[in-house]
């Protein structure tokens, strides 16, 4: 599978198992999936303002939104803080139904999402910082 298609399919597969609220949360989940759970995440993460960040992952995510496969909703939270909710559109659901991902990797993703689904973003960020050896 070509690189960009594999990257897009990976993000779609993550969202197949539930919406993700927050860019920071999405980034940190992908970091943990790659570096702690050995899921094949092809994005490179660099140290950034809020810990590990992949500019390429954000670019692929933005392209999926632009192409109508993922819906990005702005949510105004507490104290006026803006977050983004990512979910599959009908077009995205259709795409993921006809293009199969690596079955073994998808099972790992499903278990990973189940484990982190109800963890707070704050706890996820803390885990990422500990894993990456970053002082808060």
mmCIF file of C-alpha atoms in Angstrom:
data_model
loop_
_atom_site.group_PDB
_atom_site.id
_atom_site.type_symbol
_atom_site.label_atom_id
_atom_site.label_comp_id
_atom_site.label_asym_id
_atom_site.label_seq_id
_atom_site.Cartn_x
_atom_site.Cartn_y
_atom_site.Cartn_z
ATOM 1 C CA UNK A 1 0.000 0.000 0.000
ATOM 2 C CA UNK A 2 1.367 3.422 -0.877
ATOM 3 C CA UNK A 3 2.652 5.572 1.981
ATOM 4 C CA UNK A 4 0.057 8.344 1.936
ATOM 5 C CA UNK A 5 -2.827 5.896 1.509
ATOM 6 C CA UNK A 6 -1.555 3.792 4.399
ATOM 7 C CA UNK A 7 -1.284 6.885 6.598
ATOM 8 C CA UNK A 8 -4.795 8.027 5.689
ATOM 9 C CA UNK A 9 -6.190 4.534 6.237
ATOM 10 C CA UNK A 10 -4.534 4.391 9.657
ATOM 11 C CA UNK A 11 -6.286 7.597 10.786
ATOM 12 C CA UNK A 12 -9.609 6.364 9.385
ATOM 13 C CA UNK A 13 -9.153 3.058 11.221
ATOM 14 C CA UNK A 14 -8.554 4.842 14.534
ATOM 15 C CA UNK A 15 -11.795 6.785 14.052
ATOM 16 C CA UNK A 16 -13.665 3.621 13.078
ATOM 17 C CA UNK A 17 -13.642 2.751 16.790
ATOM 18 C CA UNK A 18 -14.939 6.094 18.020
ATOM 19 C CA UNK A 19 -14.715 9.845 17.710
ATOM 20 C CA UNK A 20 -11.642 11.607 19.058
ATOM 21 C CA UNK A 21 -12.037 14.988 20.703
ATOM 22 C CA UNK A 22 -8.966 17.188 20.635
ATOM 23 C CA UNK A 23 -5.992 17.576 18.329
ATOM 24 C CA UNK A 24 -3.638 17.137 21.246
ATOM 25 C CA UNK A 25 -5.421 13.930 22.263
ATOM 26 C CA UNK A 26 -5.265 12.528 18.710
ATOM 27 C CA UNK A 27 -1.548 13.327 18.449
ATOM 28 C CA UNK A 28 -0.729 11.798 21.824
ATOM 29 C CA UNK A 29 -2.767 8.657 21.133
ATOM 30 C CA UNK A 30 -0.857 8.131 17.902
ATOM 31 C CA UNK A 31 2.448 8.673 19.700
ATOM 32 C CA UNK A 32 1.560 6.073 22.366
ATOM 33 C CA UNK A 33 0.278 3.629 19.746
ATOM 34 C CA UNK A 34 3.603 3.839 17.936
ATOM 35 C CA UNK A 35 6.108 4.078 20.753
ATOM 36 C CA UNK A 36 4.480 2.159 23.598
ATOM 37 C CA UNK A 37 2.179 -0.357 21.893
ATOM 38 C CA UNK A 38 4.187 -1.125 18.752
ATOM 39 C CA UNK A 39 1.350 -0.328 16.367
ATOM 40 C CA UNK A 40 2.609 0.454 12.862
ATOM 41 C CA UNK A 41 2.251 4.241 12.902
ATOM 42 C CA UNK A 42 4.302 5.698 10.017
ATOM 43 C CA UNK A 43 4.411 9.254 11.358
ATOM 44 C CA UNK A 44 7.567 10.848 12.773
ATOM 45 C CA UNK A 45 7.073 12.719 16.038
ATOM 46 C CA UNK A 46 9.260 15.604 17.135
ATOM 47 C CA UNK A 47 9.439 17.467 20.413
ATOM 48 C CA UNK A 48 7.063 20.429 20.240
ATOM 49 C CA UNK A 49 5.197 22.847 22.510
ATOM 50 C CA UNK A 50 3.006 20.170 24.126
ATOM 51 C CA UNK A 51 5.264 17.160 23.792
ATOM 52 C CA UNK A 52 5.638 14.838 20.795
ATOM 53 C CA UNK A 53 3.929 16.138 17.648
ATOM 54 C CA UNK A 54 3.721 15.016 14.030
ATOM 55 C CA UNK A 55 3.208 17.814 11.521
ATOM 56 C CA UNK A 56 2.716 15.191 8.817
ATOM 57 C CA UNK A 57 -0.053 13.466 10.792
ATOM 58 C CA UNK A 58 -1.884 16.791 11.098
ATOM 59 C CA UNK A 59 -1.452 17.411 7.375
ATOM 60 C CA UNK A 60 -2.905 13.983 6.484
ATOM 61 C CA UNK A 61 -5.764 14.545 8.942
ATOM 62 C CA UNK A 62 -6.497 17.964 7.415
ATOM 63 C CA UNK A 63 -6.509 16.415 3.919
ATOM 64 C CA UNK A 64 -9.005 13.773 5.036
ATOM 65 C CA UNK A 65 -11.236 16.548 6.388
ATOM 66 C CA UNK A 66 -10.894 18.540 3.144
ATOM 67 C CA UNK A 67 -11.775 15.450 1.106
ATOM 68 C CA UNK A 68 -14.875 14.720 3.185
ATOM 69 C CA UNK A 69 -13.756 11.449 4.765
ATOM 70 C CA UNK A 70 -13.450 12.881 8.279
ATOM 71 C CA UNK A 71 -15.653 15.497 9.876
ATOM 72 C CA UNK A 72 -14.004 18.133 12.069
ATOM 73 C CA UNK A 73 -16.390 19.920 14.438
ATOM 74 C CA UNK A 74 -15.321 22.885 16.552
ATOM 75 C CA UNK A 75 -16.356 22.563 20.164
ATOM 76 C CA UNK A 76 -16.141 25.539 22.507
ATOM 77 C CA UNK A 77 -15.343 24.101 25.912
ATOM 78 C CA UNK A 78 -14.784 25.480 29.370
ATOM 79 C CA UNK A 79 -13.363 28.982 29.530
ATOM 80 C CA UNK A 80 -13.838 29.404 25.764
ATOM 81 C CA UNK A 81 -11.200 26.825 24.874
ATOM 82 C CA UNK A 82 -11.697 25.502 21.328
ATOM 83 C CA UNK A 83 -11.296 21.799 20.679
ATOM 84 C CA UNK A 84 -11.880 19.787 17.539
ATOM 85 C CA UNK A 85 -13.954 16.624 17.393
ATOM 86 C CA UNK A 86 -12.970 14.170 14.679
ATOM 87 C CA UNK A 87 -15.392 11.563 13.372
ATOM 88 C CA UNK A 88 -15.874 9.523 10.225
ATOM 89 C CA UNK A 89 -18.290 10.848 7.641
ATOM 90 C CA UNK A 90 -20.498 8.436 5.660
ATOM 91 C CA UNK A 91 -17.923 8.706 2.886
ATOM 92 C CA UNK A 92 -15.167 7.800 5.364
ATOM 93 C CA UNK A 93 -17.172 4.835 6.680
ATOM 94 C CA UNK A 94 -17.685 3.625 3.122
ATOM 95 C CA UNK A 95 -13.974 3.992 2.309
ATOM 96 C CA UNK A 96 -12.937 2.031 5.387
ATOM 97 C CA UNK A 97 -15.475 -0.695 4.527
ATOM 98 C CA UNK A 98 -14.015 -1.333 1.060
ATOM 99 C CA UNK A 99 -10.309 -0.810 1.772
ATOM 100 C CA UNK A 100 -9.103 -3.310 4.309
ATOM 101 C CA UNK A 101 -6.376 -2.507 6.779
ATOM 102 C CA UNK A 102 -3.901 -5.088 8.048
ATOM 103 C CA UNK A 103 -6.133 -7.338 10.197
ATOM 104 C CA UNK A 104 -3.500 -7.924 12.883
ATOM 105 C CA UNK A 105 -2.755 -4.196 13.173
ATOM 106 C CA UNK A 106 -6.451 -3.308 13.223
ATOM 107 C CA UNK A 107 -7.023 -5.678 16.135
ATOM 108 C CA UNK A 108 -4.188 -3.942 18.018
ATOM 109 C CA UNK A 109 -5.754 -0.553 17.239
ATOM 110 C CA UNK A 110 -9.164 -1.716 18.453
ATOM 111 C CA UNK A 111 -7.722 -2.940 21.780
ATOM 112 C CA UNK A 112 -5.674 0.252 22.123
ATOM 113 C CA UNK A 113 -8.713 2.500 21.573
ATOM 114 C CA UNK A 114 -10.778 0.457 24.042
ATOM 115 C CA UNK A 115 -8.052 0.932 26.648
ATOM 116 C CA UNK A 116 -7.784 4.719 26.165
ATOM 117 C CA UNK A 117 -11.364 5.618 25.234
ATOM 118 C CA UNK A 118 -12.318 6.828 28.713
ATOM 119 C CA UNK A 119 -8.954 8.151 29.878
ATOM 120 C CA UNK A 120 -8.767 11.907 30.188
ATOM 121 C CA UNK A 121 -6.548 13.822 27.796
ATOM 122 C CA UNK A 122 -4.637 15.083 30.835
ATOM 123 C CA UNK A 123 -3.834 11.485 31.880
ATOM 124 C CA UNK A 124 -2.854 10.567 28.320
ATOM 125 C CA UNK A 125 -0.524 13.575 28.082
ATOM 126 C CA UNK A 126 1.012 12.638 31.438
ATOM 127 C CA UNK A 127 1.644 9.101 30.188
ATOM 128 C CA UNK A 128 3.211 10.424 26.971
ATOM 129 C CA UNK A 129 5.491 12.775 28.916
ATOM 130 C CA UNK A 130 6.590 9.945 31.219
ATOM 131 C CA UNK A 131 7.219 7.620 28.286
ATOM 132 C CA UNK A 132 9.127 10.283 26.326
ATOM 133 C CA UNK A 133 11.107 11.407 29.379
ATOM 134 C CA UNK A 134 9.750 14.962 29.240
ATOM 135 C CA UNK A 135 9.478 17.102 32.353
ATOM 136 C CA UNK A 136 6.175 18.949 32.698
#
